[in-house]
Coordinates of C-alpha atoms in Angstrom, one line a residue:
X868 CA 72.0 -54.3 -37.5
X869 CA 68.8 -52.8 -38.8
X870 CA 67.7 -49.2 -38.4
X871 CA 63.5 -50.4 -38.0
X872 CA 62.3 -53.3 -36.2
X873 CA 59.7 -54.6 -34.1
X874 CA 59.5 -54.5 -30.2
X875 CA 57.4 -56.0 -27.8
X876 CA 55.6 -53.5 -25.5
X877 CA 54.3 -54.5 -22.0
X878 CA 50.5 -54.8 -20.4
X879 CA 49.4 -53.4 -17.2
X880 CA 46.2 -54.4 -15.4
X881 CA 44.8 -51.9 -13.1
X882 CA 41.3 -52.2 -11.9
X883 CA 40.4 -48.4 -13.6
X884 CA 41.2 -50.2 -17.0
X885 CA 38.6 -51.1 -19.6
X886 CA 37.5 -54.9 -19.5
X887 CA 38.9 -57.4 -22.0
X888 CA 38.3 -56.5 -25.7
X889 CA 36.6 -53.4 -24.8
X890 CA 40.3 -51.8 -24.0
X891 CA 42.4 -50.7 -26.8
X892 CA 45.2 -52.3 -24.9
X893 CA 44.0 -55.6 -25.2
X894 CA 42.8 -55.2 -28.8
X895 CA 46.0 -54.1 -29.8
X896 CA 48.3 -56.9 -27.8
X897 CA 45.5 -59.7 -29.3
X898 CA 46.0 -58.1 -32.8
X899 CA 49.5 -58.2 -32.7
X900 CA 49.9 -61.9 -31.1
X901 CA 52.3 -60.3 -28.3
X902 CA 54.3 -63.0 -26.9
X903 CA 53.2 -64.1 -23.4
X904 CA 49.7 -62.3 -23.9
X905 CA 46.9 -64.1 -23.3
X906 CA 43.5 -62.6 -23.1
X907 CA 41.4 -62.6 -20.4
X908 CA 37.8 -61.2 -21.2
X909 CA 37.2 -60.3 -17.5
X910 CA 40.4 -58.6 -16.6
X911 CA 41.0 -54.7 -16.9
X912 CA 43.6 -54.1 -19.3
X913 CA 44.7 -50.4 -18.6
X914 CA 48.1 -49.7 -19.9
X915 CA 50.2 -50.6 -22.9
X916 CA 53.9 -49.6 -22.2
X917 CA 56.4 -48.9 -25.0
X918 CA 59.8 -48.0 -23.8
X919 CA 63.1 -48.0 -21.8
X920 CA 61.5 -47.5 -18.3
X921 CA 63.0 -50.0 -15.9
X922 CA 59.8 -51.0 -14.3
X923 CA 58.4 -52.7 -17.4
X924 CA 61.0 -52.3 -20.4
X925 CA 60.1 -53.2 -24.0
X926 CA 62.0 -55.9 -25.4
X927 CA 63.2 -56.7 -29.4
X928 CA 60.8 -59.1 -31.3
X929 CA 63.3 -60.8 -33.3
X930 CA 65.7 -61.3 -30.9
X931 CA 66.1 -65.0 -29.7
X932 CA 66.6 -64.1 -26.0
X933 CA 64.3 -61.0 -26.4
X934 CA 66.7 -58.5 -25.5
X935 CA 65.6 -55.5 -23.7
X936 CA 65.4 -52.3 -26.2
X937 CA 67.7 -50.6 -23.8
X938 CA 70.4 -53.2 -24.0
X939 CA 70.2 -53.2 -27.7
X940 CA 70.5 -49.5 -28.0
X941 CA 73.3 -49.1 -25.5
X942 CA 75.3 -51.5 -27.8
X943 CA 74.2 -49.4 -30.9
X944 CA 74.2 -45.8 -29.8
X945 CA 73.8 -44.6 -33.6
X946 CA 70.4 -45.6 -33.3
X947 CA 69.6 -43.0 -30.6
X948 CA 72.2 -40.6 -32.5
X949 CA 75.1 -38.3 -30.9
X950 CA 73.0 -35.2 -30.6
X951 CA 70.1 -36.8 -28.5
X952 CA 72.9 -38.8 -26.5
X953 CA 74.6 -35.6 -25.7
X954 CA 71.1 -33.3 -24.9
X955 CA 70.4 -36.0 -22.6
X956 CA 73.9 -36.5 -21.2
X957 CA 73.3 -37.8 -17.5
X958 CA 69.8 -38.8 -18.0
X959 CA 70.6 -42.7 -19.2
X960 CA 70.5 -41.9 -23.1
X961 CA 74.3 -43.3 -23.3
X962 CA 72.9 -46.2 -21.3
X963 CA 70.3 -46.8 -23.9
X964 CA 67.5 -45.3 -22.1
X965 CA 65.0 -42.8 -24.2
X966 CA 64.1 -39.8 -22.6
X967 CA 60.3 -40.6 -23.4
X968 CA 57.8 -43.5 -22.6
X969 CA 54.9 -43.9 -24.8
X970 CA 51.8 -45.6 -23.9
X971 CA 48.4 -46.6 -24.7
X972 CA 45.7 -45.9 -22.0
X973 CA 42.0 -47.5 -21.5
X974 CA 40.2 -45.8 -18.9
X975 CA 36.7 -47.0 -17.5
X976 CA 37.0 -46.0 -14.2
X977 CA 38.3 -42.5 -13.1
X978 CA 42.0 -42.2 -12.4
X979 CA 43.4 -40.6 -9.4
X980 CA 43.4 -36.9 -8.6
X981 CA 47.2 -36.4 -9.0
X982 CA 49.8 -34.6 -10.3
X983 CA 53.5 -35.3 -11.5
X984 CA 56.4 -33.7 -9.8
X985 CA 59.2 -31.6 -11.4
X986 CA 62.6 -32.6 -11.5
X987 CA 63.8 -31.3 -8.3
X988 CA 60.9 -32.5 -6.2
X989 CA 61.2 -35.9 -8.0
X990 CA 64.9 -36.2 -7.0
X991 CA 63.8 -35.3 -3.4
X992 CA 60.9 -37.8 -3.4
X993 CA 62.8 -40.4 -4.6
X994 CA 65.5 -40.0 -2.1
X995 CA 62.9 -40.1 0.4
X996 CA 60.5 -42.9 -0.5
X997 CA 62.2 -44.7 -3.3
X998 CA 59.6 -47.4 -2.7
X999 CA 56.6 -45.0 -3.7
X1000 CA 58.5 -42.5 -6.2
X1001 CA 60.9 -45.1 -8.2
X1002 CA 62.9 -43.1 -10.1
X1003 CA 64.1 -39.4 -10.0
X1004 CA 62.8 -37.7 -13.1
X1005 CA 59.9 -35.3 -14.0
X1006 CA 56.8 -36.5 -15.8
X1007 CA 55.5 -33.8 -17.9
X1008 CA 53.0 -35.9 -20.3
X1009 CA 50.4 -35.3 -23.1
X1010 CA 47.1 -37.2 -23.8
X1011 CA 46.1 -37.7 -27.2
X1012 CA 42.5 -39.1 -27.7
X1013 CA 42.0 -42.4 -29.6
X1014 CA 38.4 -42.2 -28.6
X1015 CA 36.0 -39.8 -27.1
X1016 CA 38.1 -38.9 -23.8
X1017 CA 36.9 -37.0 -20.5
X1018 CA 39.4 -35.6 -17.9
X1019 CA 39.5 -33.2 -15.3
X1020 CA 42.5 -30.9 -16.1
X1021 CA 44.0 -27.8 -14.2
X1022 CA 42.5 -25.5 -12.0
X1023 CA 39.1 -23.7 -13.1
X1024 CA 39.0 -20.3 -13.7
X1025 CA 38.9 -18.2 -10.1
X1026 CA 35.4 -16.7 -10.8
X1027 CA 33.8 -20.6 -11.5
X1028 CA 35.1 -21.9 -8.5
X1029 CA 33.8 -18.9 -6.6
X1030 CA 30.5 -19.5 -8.1
X1031 CA 30.3 -23.0 -6.8
X1032 CA 31.4 -21.8 -3.2
X1033 CA 28.4 -19.6 -3.3
X1034 CA 25.8 -21.7 -4.8
X1035 CA 27.0 -25.3 -3.7
X1036 CA 26.6 -25.3 0.2
X1037 CA 27.9 -28.7 0.2
X1038 CA 31.2 -27.6 -1.3
X1039 CA 31.4 -24.5 0.7
X1040 CA 30.9 -26.4 4.0
X1041 CA 34.4 -27.9 3.5
X1042 CA 36.2 -24.6 3.1
X1043 CA 36.5 -22.4 6.5
X1044 CA 34.7 -19.0 6.5
X1045 CA 37.7 -17.1 6.6
X1046 CA 39.4 -18.9 4.0
X1047 CA 36.3 -18.9 1.6
X1048 CA 35.9 -15.2 2.5
X1049 CA 39.4 -14.2 1.3
X1050 CA 39.3 -16.3 -2.0
X1051 CA 35.8 -14.7 -3.0
X1052 CA 37.4 -11.2 -2.5
X1053 CA 40.5 -12.1 -4.7
X1054 CA 38.6 -14.3 -7.2
X1055 CA 37.6 -11.2 -9.5
X1056 CA 41.1 -10.2 -10.3
X1057 CA 42.4 -10.5 -13.8
X1058 CA 45.6 -11.4 -12.5
X1059 CA 45.5 -15.1 -11.8
X1060 CA 49.3 -15.3 -11.6
X1061 CA 49.5 -12.9 -8.5
X1062 CA 50.9 -14.7 -5.5
X1063 CA 48.0 -13.7 -3.3
X1064 CA 45.6 -15.0 -5.6
X1065 CA 47.6 -18.3 -5.9
X1066 CA 47.7 -18.7 -2.2
X1067 CA 43.9 -18.0 -1.7
X1068 CA 43.7 -21.0 -4.4
X1069 CA 46.1 -22.9 -2.6
X1070 CA 44.4 -22.4 1.1
X1071 CA 40.7 -23.4 -0.7
X1072 CA 42.3 -26.8 -2.3
X1073 CA 44.5 -27.7 0.6
X1074 CA 41.0 -27.1 3.0
X1075 CA 39.1 -29.3 0.6
X1076 CA 41.8 -32.0 0.2
X1077 CA 42.6 -32.3 4.1
X1078 CA 38.9 -32.1 5.2
X1079 CA 38.3 -35.1 7.8
X1080 CA 35.9 -37.5 6.5
X1081 CA 33.4 -36.7 9.6
X1082 CA 32.8 -33.3 7.5
X1083 CA 33.3 -34.5 3.9
X1084 CA 31.2 -37.7 3.5
X1085 CA 27.9 -36.3 5.3
X1086 CA 28.0 -33.4 2.8
X1087 CA 28.8 -35.5 -0.2
X1088 CA 25.8 -37.7 0.7
X1089 CA 23.5 -34.7 0.9
X1090 CA 25.2 -33.4 -2.5
X1091 CA 24.3 -36.8 -4.2
X1092 CA 21.0 -37.3 -2.7
X1093 CA 20.3 -33.7 -3.8
X1094 CA 21.7 -34.2 -7.5
X1095 CA 19.5 -37.7 -7.8
X1096 CA 16.5 -36.0 -6.8
X1097 CA 16.6 -33.4 -9.3
X1098 CA 17.6 -30.4 -7.2
X1099 CA 20.9 -29.3 -9.2
X1100 CA 20.6 -25.7 -9.5
X1101 CA 21.4 -24.1 -13.1
X1102 CA 24.9 -23.1 -12.1
X1103 CA 25.6 -26.6 -11.5
X1104 CA 24.2 -28.3 -14.5
X1105 CA 27.6 -28.9 -16.0
X1106 CA 28.9 -30.6 -13.1
X1107 CA 25.9 -32.7 -12.0
X1108 CA 26.4 -35.9 -13.8
X1109 CA 30.4 -35.8 -13.0
X1110 CA 29.9 -36.1 -9.7
X1111 CA 27.1 -38.8 -9.9
X1112 CA 29.8 -40.7 -12.1
X1113 CA 32.9 -40.1 -9.6
X1114 CA 30.7 -41.0 -6.5
X1115 CA 29.4 -44.3 -8.1
X1116 CA 32.8 -45.4 -8.8
X1117 CA 34.7 -44.1 -5.6
X1118 CA 31.5 -43.6 -3.1
X1119 CA 32.3 -41.3 -0.2
X1120 CA 35.4 -40.2 -1.5
X1121 CA 37.1 -36.6 -1.2
X1122 CA 38.4 -36.2 -4.8
X1123 CA 34.5 -36.3 -5.9
X1124 CA 34.7 -32.5 -4.6
X1125 CA 37.4 -32.0 -7.4
X1126 CA 34.6 -31.6 -10.0
X1127 CA 34.2 -28.1 -8.2
X1128 CA 37.8 -27.1 -8.6
X1129 CA 39.0 -28.4 -11.9
X1130 CA 38.2 -28.0 -15.6
X1131 CA 36.2 -30.8 -16.9
X1132 CA 36.9 -31.3 -20.6
X1133 CA 36.0 -33.5 -23.3
X1134 CA 38.2 -34.4 -26.3
X1135 CA 37.4 -36.1 -29.8
X1136 CA 39.9 -38.6 -31.5
X1137 CA 42.6 -36.5 -32.6
X1138 CA 42.6 -33.8 -29.9
X1139 CA 45.2 -33.7 -27.2
X1140 CA 46.0 -32.1 -23.8
X1141 CA 49.4 -31.3 -22.3
X1142 CA 50.0 -31.3 -18.5
X1143 CA 53.4 -29.9 -17.2
X1144 CA 54.7 -30.7 -13.8
X1145 CA 52.6 -29.5 -11.0
X1146 CA 49.1 -29.4 -12.9
X1147 CA 46.2 -31.1 -11.1
X1148 CA 44.5 -33.7 -13.1
X1149 CA 42.4 -36.8 -13.7
X1150 CA 41.5 -38.7 -16.4
X1151 CA 37.9 -40.0 -16.4
X1152 CA 37.4 -42.0 -19.3
X1153 CA 38.1 -43.1 -22.8
X1154 CA 41.3 -44.6 -24.9
X1155 CA 44.3 -42.1 -25.3
X1156 CA 47.8 -42.4 -26.6
X1157 CA 49.9 -41.0 -23.8
X1158 CA 53.5 -39.7 -24.0
X1159 CA 55.6 -38.8 -21.3
X1160 CA 59.4 -38.0 -19.9
X1161 CA 60.6 -41.4 -18.9
X1162 CA 59.1 -41.6 -15.4
X1163 CA 56.4 -43.3 -13.4
X1164 CA 56.2 -40.7 -10.7
X1165 CA 52.7 -40.0 -9.7
X1166 CA 51.5 -37.8 -6.4
X1167 CA 48.1 -38.9 -5.8
X1168 CA 45.2 -37.5 -3.5
X1169 CA 41.7 -39.0 -4.2
X1170 CA 39.7 -41.1 -6.2
X1171 CA 42.2 -44.1 -5.8
X1172 CA 42.8 -47.4 -3.6
X1173 CA 46.6 -46.6 -4.0
X1174 CA 48.6 -44.4 -1.4
X1175 CA 47.3 -40.7 -1.0
X1176 CA 50.3 -38.3 -0.5
X1177 CA 48.2 -34.9 0.0
X1178 CA 51.1 -32.9 1.6
X1179 CA 53.4 -33.3 -1.4
X1180 CA 50.5 -32.8 -3.7
X1181 CA 49.3 -29.8 -2.3
X1182 CA 53.1 -28.6 -1.9
X1183 CA 53.7 -29.3 -5.5
X1184 CA 51.0 -27.6 -7.4
X1185 CA 51.5 -24.6 -9.7
X1186 CA 47.8 -23.0 -8.7
X1187 CA 47.7 -21.8 -12.3
X1188 CA 44.0 -21.3 -12.7
X1189 CA 42.8 -21.0 -16.6
X1190 CA 40.1 -22.0 -19.0
X1191 CA 40.6 -25.7 -20.2
X1192 CA 41.9 -24.5 -23.6
X1193 CA 45.2 -23.3 -21.9
X1194 CA 46.1 -27.2 -21.8
X1195 CA 45.2 -28.2 -25.4
X1196 CA 47.9 -28.9 -28.0
X1197 CA 47.4 -27.2 -31.1
X1198 CA 48.4 -29.9 -33.8
X1199 CA 50.3 -28.8 -36.8
X1200 CA 51.4 -30.2 -40.2
X1201 CA 54.7 -32.0 -40.2
X1202 CA 57.3 -30.7 -42.5
X1203 CA 56.2 -31.3 -46.0
X1204 CA 54.1 -34.5 -45.3
X1205 CA 50.8 -34.9 -46.4
X1206 CA 48.8 -37.1 -44.2
X1207 CA 50.8 -36.2 -40.6
X1208 CA 49.9 -34.1 -37.9
X1209 CA 52.3 -33.1 -35.4
X1210 CA 51.9 -32.6 -31.6
X1211 CA 54.6 -30.9 -30.1
X1212 CA 54.3 -29.7 -26.5
X1213 CA 56.6 -27.2 -24.8
X1214 CA 59.4 -29.7 -23.5
X1215 CA 62.4 -31.3 -24.9
X1216 CA 61.8 -35.1 -24.3
X1217 CA 59.0 -35.7 -26.7
X1218 CA 57.1 -34.7 -29.5
X1219 CA 54.4 -37.2 -31.3
X1220 CA 53.1 -37.6 -34.8
X1221 CA 49.7 -39.0 -36.1
X1222 CA 49.8 -40.2 -39.3
X1223 CA 46.5 -41.2 -41.3
X1224 CA 47.5 -42.8 -44.5
X1225 CA 44.7 -43.4 -46.9
X1226 CA 44.6 -46.9 -48.4
X1227 CA 47.0 -47.3 -51.3
X1228 CA 48.8 -44.2 -50.7
X1229 CA 52.4 -43.6 -49.2
X1230 CA 53.4 -41.1 -46.6
X1231 CA 57.1 -40.1 -46.4
X1232 CA 58.8 -38.9 -42.6
X1233 CA 62.1 -37.3 -43.4
X1234 CA 64.9 -38.2 -41.3
X1235 CA 64.6 -37.5 -37.6
X1236 CA 67.9 -36.7 -35.8
X1237 CA 66.8 -38.7 -32.7
X1238 CA 64.9 -42.3 -31.9
X1239 CA 61.6 -43.0 -32.3
X1240 CA 59.0 -45.6 -31.3
X1241 CA 55.5 -46.0 -33.2
X1242 CA 52.6 -47.9 -32.9
X1243 CA 49.9 -48.9 -35.7
X1244 CA 46.4 -47.9 -34.3
X1245 CA 44.6 -49.0 -37.3
X1246 CA 44.8 -50.6 -40.8
X1247 CA 47.8 -52.5 -41.8
X1248 CA 50.8 -51.4 -44.5
X1249 CA 54.7 -51.5 -44.9
X1250 CA 57.6 -49.5 -43.3
X1251 CA 60.1 -48.8 -45.9
X1252 CA 63.7 -47.5 -45.4
X1253 CA 67.2 -47.1 -46.2
X1254 CA 68.0 -49.5 -49.6
X1255 CA 64.3 -50.2 -49.8
X1256 CA 64.1 -52.5 -46.6
X1257 CA 60.8 -53.6 -45.4
X1258 CA 58.7 -54.3 -42.5
X1259 CA 55.0 -55.5 -42.9
X1260 CA 53.1 -53.8 -40.1
X1261 CA 49.2 -54.0 -38.7
X1262 CA 47.1 -53.0 -36.0
X1263 CA 48.8 -53.5 -32.5
X1264 CA 52.2 -53.6 -33.9
X1265 CA 55.2 -51.6 -32.2
X1266 CA 58.3 -50.5 -34.0
X1267 CA 61.2 -48.5 -33.3
X1268 CA 63.2 -46.3 -36.0
X1269 CA 66.8 -45.2 -35.4
X1270 CA 68.0 -41.8 -35.4
X1271 CA 68.4 -40.0 -39.1
X1272 CA 66.6 -42.5 -41.0
X1273 CA 63.5 -41.5 -43.5
X1274 CA 60.8 -43.7 -43.7
X1275 CA 58.1 -44.7 -45.8
X1276 CA 54.4 -45.5 -44.4
X1277 CA 52.9 -47.5 -47.4
X1278 CA 49.0 -48.3 -46.7
X1279 CA 47.8 -51.3 -47.8
X1280 CA 44.3 -53.2 -47.4
X1281 CA 40.8 -51.4 -47.5
X1282 CA 41.3 -49.1 -44.3
X1283 CA 43.6 -46.3 -43.7
X1284 CA 46.9 -46.8 -42.0
X1285 CA 47.1 -44.9 -38.6
X1286 CA 50.2 -44.7 -37.1
X1287 CA 51.0 -42.7 -33.9
X1288 CA 55.0 -42.1 -33.6
X1289 CA 56.7 -40.6 -30.5
X1290 CA 60.1 -39.2 -31.3
X1291 CA 62.8 -37.0 -29.7
X1292 CA 65.2 -34.7 -31.5
X1293 CA 68.9 -33.5 -30.5
X1294 CA 68.4 -29.8 -31.3

């Protein structure tokens, strides 16, 4: 048994993915010569999955039978570590399942207006609709930009939504007058956590998302025509291009109106956002590293051809209204490392390291008391551990690191070695 080894991720094709080699998913799969992967330059490569989720599990590269990672870890529990097994007792760690799932996403078209359930809601939905909600776990997640990335993320501050209700008649037309007036009354309050304020926001959001097509589609047509003719008001300048982009991708979809309800943010490579359960969001464009609790539960309500579950989405949101900066993950240095940055969201299931090791240099990661999965997103080099055991890696390679092992990342070639490493600790 070795503590560090390559694994085979899986690729997912969804219609919102980037086409062919414009997708980081396809680039990594091609560069790594993934077994069974054949590039289709006309296919949308949307996601690369790295983990033990039963829907699309990773396998060992050097296993003759391409053994599932979960099976191997169940047979070698020391690779997960006793503290992680104890911490996530009852959630599958003893059976070789990791508490996190690492992904690469390549987004050409906006993903759905969606949220992820908390644990209680996930158990309920899985029991009621196992064909749709395929596991009973929650799905807090973090998105770390590889390329310029845009997203809708969390509710706008209440005064900003109020401005749109006043200045954008097509949006206001979807909200009954009594609900609109109540919202405008409370929107100036400084206590966005007040239950009355949250209810007013919920009433507005619910009115929009449940509006009949006979009402919202003509209003959306008027809105798009006004924006295309140059009629955007000063207060709408920051939302005009987004509305037109979303409508071009999903014509006549109610989700376009979420541009007036949710924060629109742009991230540079190396910046990240965290989305707890119950936070509405939609990824708009770009390539990201995404990490989440091991789950595939998504509640959708717009901008999607997939099943929409508006009642459960409306019921499950937190209705926290705040500036987009609330969702940013502040990176910090990782222990005594020189070239690594830690992204540590406020949940136990995962953290992510981003290592950028200049050519010819070495970065040491001290032992972590839990398992890791890492993907090389740039350059090439060597992973060194134990009694100077070595694993050569290059762009697209995915490797597992067992609990309690120090590793060295040695950059070779002319470019920096860039590694994104997701891990969980037992403490």
